[in-house]
Amino acid sequence: MREGARYPAVLLAVFDGDTRVDPAHARKMCAALQWAGTGDGPVVLRTESGVGHGARGASRSAGLYADVMAFLAHHLGLDLGPGLGPGLGPGSGSGLGPGSGSGSDPGSDPGSDPGPAPGPGIHPAST
């Protein structure tokens, strides 16, 4: 970490039941990025309860990958087609894409999008 460095948007995932990697490491990394970075993107800490380092249910895996893909699509500005825009779009339930509770209208000006709204277990880090 270098103080004043321009870091990109970051999504850190932590699983509180992980017995191999202490969840505190992701929390400390999040804090270090907050301290050091001056980038425009957010530092987001995604926490998940009742999951560890190993195998997980298909629905939990799908939720994790949906959140990661929505975060990437949003911050890369990917156009996923009509009604989806950057992120997963309206009604996706991921909490990371426009129209997922952030107050944005899919037909509105994309320049006015306030960005991803936090969903369950998603906590934008405050600076």
mmCIF file of C-alpha atoms in Angstrom:
data_model
loop_
_atom_site.group_PDB
_atom_site.id
_atom_site.type_symbol
_atom_site.label_atom_id
_atom_site.label_comp_id
_atom_site.label_asym_id
_atom_site.label_seq_id
_atom_site.Cartn_x
_atom_site.Cartn_y
_atom_site.Cartn_z
ATOM 1 C CA MET A 1 0.000 0.000 0.000
ATOM 2 C CA ARG A 2 1.185 3.445 -0.855
ATOM 3 C CA GLU A 3 -0.469 6.497 0.639
ATOM 4 C CA GLY A 4 -2.060 8.657 -2.061
ATOM 5 C CA ALA A 5 -2.012 5.908 -4.711
ATOM 6 C CA ARG A 6 -5.027 5.815 -7.045
ATOM 7 C CA TYR A 7 -6.485 2.352 -6.525
ATOM 8 C CA PRO A 8 -9.401 1.104 -8.653
ATOM 9 C CA ALA A 9 -12.797 0.030 -7.315
ATOM 10 C CA VAL A 10 -12.277 -2.969 -5.025
ATOM 11 C CA LEU A 11 -14.647 -5.723 -3.882
ATOM 12 C CA LEU A 12 -13.344 -7.854 -1.021
ATOM 13 C CA ALA A 13 -15.272 -10.991 -0.047
ATOM 14 C CA VAL A 14 -15.046 -12.391 3.462
ATOM 15 C CA PHE A 15 -16.649 -15.506 4.926
ATOM 16 C CA ASP A 16 -16.981 -15.459 8.691
ATOM 17 C CA GLY A 17 -16.824 -19.246 9.006
ATOM 18 C CA ASP A 18 -13.477 -19.563 7.190
ATOM 19 C CA THR A 19 -11.063 -21.641 9.284
ATOM 20 C CA ARG A 20 -8.100 -21.268 6.895
ATOM 21 C CA VAL A 21 -8.063 -17.524 6.299
ATOM 22 C CA ASP A 22 -9.018 -15.266 9.188
ATOM 23 C CA PRO A 23 -11.804 -12.865 8.082
ATOM 24 C CA ALA A 24 -9.856 -10.079 9.813
ATOM 25 C CA HIS A 25 -7.385 -10.099 6.898
ATOM 26 C CA ALA A 26 -10.037 -8.850 4.440
ATOM 27 C CA ARG A 27 -11.221 -6.286 6.966
ATOM 28 C CA LYS A 28 -7.653 -5.034 7.478
ATOM 29 C CA MET A 29 -7.078 -4.889 3.713
ATOM 30 C CA CYS A 30 -10.272 -2.865 3.346
ATOM 31 C CA ALA A 31 -9.088 -0.431 6.023
ATOM 32 C CA ALA A 32 -5.637 -0.175 4.414
ATOM 33 C CA LEU A 33 -7.167 0.613 1.017
ATOM 34 C CA GLN A 34 -9.336 3.284 2.616
ATOM 35 C CA TRP A 35 -6.309 4.832 4.252
ATOM 36 C CA ALA A 36 -4.037 4.694 1.209
ATOM 37 C CA GLY A 37 -6.250 5.170 -1.798
ATOM 38 C CA THR A 38 -7.513 8.262 -3.502
ATOM 39 C CA GLY A 39 -9.224 6.519 -6.421
ATOM 40 C CA ASP A 40 -12.734 7.302 -7.578
ATOM 41 C CA GLY A 41 -14.094 3.785 -7.055
ATOM 42 C CA PRO A 42 -15.470 2.384 -3.805
ATOM 43 C CA VAL A 43 -13.877 -0.140 -1.488
ATOM 44 C CA VAL A 44 -16.623 -2.692 -0.797
ATOM 45 C CA LEU A 45 -16.513 -5.433 1.824
ATOM 46 C CA ARG A 46 -18.898 -8.319 1.096
ATOM 47 C CA THR A 47 -19.501 -10.426 4.201
ATOM 48 C CA GLU A 48 -21.203 -13.792 4.252
ATOM 49 C CA SER A 49 -22.227 -15.707 7.372
ATOM 50 C CA GLY A 50 -22.271 -19.445 7.835
ATOM 51 C CA VAL A 51 -19.816 -20.160 5.021
ATOM 52 C CA GLY A 52 -16.208 -21.251 5.273
ATOM 53 C CA HIS A 53 -13.250 -21.871 2.993
ATOM 54 C CA GLY A 54 -14.507 -25.114 1.476
ATOM 55 C CA ALA A 55 -17.596 -26.317 -0.339
ATOM 56 C CA ARG A 56 -20.743 -24.214 -0.401
ATOM 57 C CA GLY A 57 -24.268 -24.560 -1.687
ATOM 58 C CA ALA A 58 -25.050 -23.780 -5.315
ATOM 59 C CA SER A 59 -27.333 -20.866 -4.418
ATOM 60 C CA ARG A 60 -24.629 -19.277 -2.259
ATOM 61 C CA SER A 61 -22.060 -19.709 -5.025
ATOM 62 C CA ALA A 62 -24.455 -18.205 -7.549
ATOM 63 C CA GLY A 63 -25.067 -15.230 -5.246
ATOM 64 C CA LEU A 64 -21.339 -14.626 -4.800
ATOM 65 C CA TYR A 65 -20.628 -14.824 -8.535
ATOM 66 C CA ALA A 66 -23.629 -12.623 -9.353
ATOM 67 C CA ASP A 67 -22.341 -9.949 -6.949
ATOM 68 C CA VAL A 68 -18.797 -10.159 -8.361
ATOM 69 C CA MET A 69 -19.973 -10.004 -11.986
ATOM 70 C CA ALA A 70 -22.373 -7.129 -11.245
ATOM 71 C CA PHE A 71 -19.585 -5.199 -9.512
ATOM 72 C CA LEU A 72 -17.211 -5.763 -12.420
ATOM 73 C CA ALA A 73 -19.810 -4.909 -15.065
ATOM 74 C CA HIS A 74 -20.806 -1.734 -13.247
ATOM 75 C CA HIS A 75 -17.264 -0.458 -12.738
ATOM 76 C CA LEU A 76 -16.139 -1.419 -16.241
ATOM 77 C CA GLY A 77 -19.196 0.318 -17.719
ATOM 78 C CA LEU A 78 -20.314 -2.793 -19.599
ATOM 79 C CA ASP A 79 -23.578 -2.552 -21.518
ATOM 80 C CA LEU A 80 -25.382 -5.841 -20.983
ATOM 81 C CA GLY A 81 -28.282 -5.042 -23.282
ATOM 82 C CA PRO A 82 -31.726 -3.439 -23.067
ATOM 83 C CA GLY A 83 -32.966 -3.030 -19.510
ATOM 84 C CA LEU A 84 -29.746 -4.303 -17.970
ATOM 85 C CA GLY A 85 -27.231 -1.487 -18.418
ATOM 86 C CA PRO A 86 -24.086 -1.610 -16.293
ATOM 87 C CA GLY A 87 -24.466 -4.218 -13.559
ATOM 88 C CA LEU A 88 -27.201 -6.821 -13.553
ATOM 89 C CA GLY A 89 -30.103 -4.425 -13.898
ATOM 90 C CA PRO A 90 -33.592 -4.125 -12.465
ATOM 91 C CA GLY A 91 -34.973 -6.909 -10.351
ATOM 92 C CA SER A 92 -31.711 -8.865 -10.265
ATOM 93 C CA GLY A 93 -31.729 -8.968 -6.482
ATOM 94 C CA SER A 94 -27.947 -8.688 -6.333
ATOM 95 C CA GLY A 95 -27.995 -5.214 -4.823
ATOM 96 C CA LEU A 96 -25.044 -4.165 -6.971
ATOM 97 C CA GLY A 97 -26.565 -3.111 -10.285
ATOM 98 C CA PRO A 98 -28.562 -0.029 -11.217
ATOM 99 C CA GLY A 99 -32.260 -0.427 -10.556
ATOM 100 C CA SER A 100 -31.678 -2.716 -7.604
ATOM 101 C CA GLY A 101 -32.966 -0.359 -4.997
ATOM 102 C CA SER A 102 -30.582 2.507 -5.692
ATOM 103 C CA GLY A 103 -33.441 4.700 -6.871
ATOM 104 C CA SER A 104 -32.305 4.722 -10.488
ATOM 105 C CA ASP A 105 -34.731 4.246 -13.352
ATOM 106 C CA PRO A 106 -33.497 1.923 -16.144
ATOM 107 C CA GLY A 107 -34.573 4.508 -18.722
ATOM 108 C CA SER A 108 -32.968 7.456 -16.975
ATOM 109 C CA ASP A 109 -29.792 9.257 -17.954
ATOM 110 C CA PRO A 110 -26.870 6.925 -17.111
ATOM 111 C CA GLY A 111 -24.829 9.922 -16.005
ATOM 112 C CA SER A 112 -27.219 10.458 -13.111
ATOM 113 C CA ASP A 113 -26.888 6.901 -11.751
ATOM 114 C CA PRO A 114 -25.841 7.150 -8.094
ATOM 115 C CA GLY A 115 -23.994 3.825 -8.371
ATOM 116 C CA PRO A 116 -24.561 0.440 -6.811
ATOM 117 C CA ALA A 117 -26.783 0.160 -3.793
ATOM 118 C CA PRO A 118 -25.639 -2.153 -1.031
ATOM 119 C CA GLY A 119 -27.491 -5.430 -0.816
ATOM 120 C CA PRO A 120 -27.618 -7.919 2.043
ATOM 121 C CA GLY A 121 -24.089 -8.566 3.249
ATOM 122 C CA ILE A 122 -22.625 -5.791 1.061
ATOM 123 C CA HIS A 123 -21.130 -2.933 3.024
ATOM 124 C CA PRO A 124 -19.501 -0.017 1.232
ATOM 125 C CA ALA A 125 -16.588 1.031 3.319
ATOM 126 C CA SER A 126 -16.807 4.561 4.615
ATOM 127 C CA THR A 127 -13.796 6.810 4.505
#
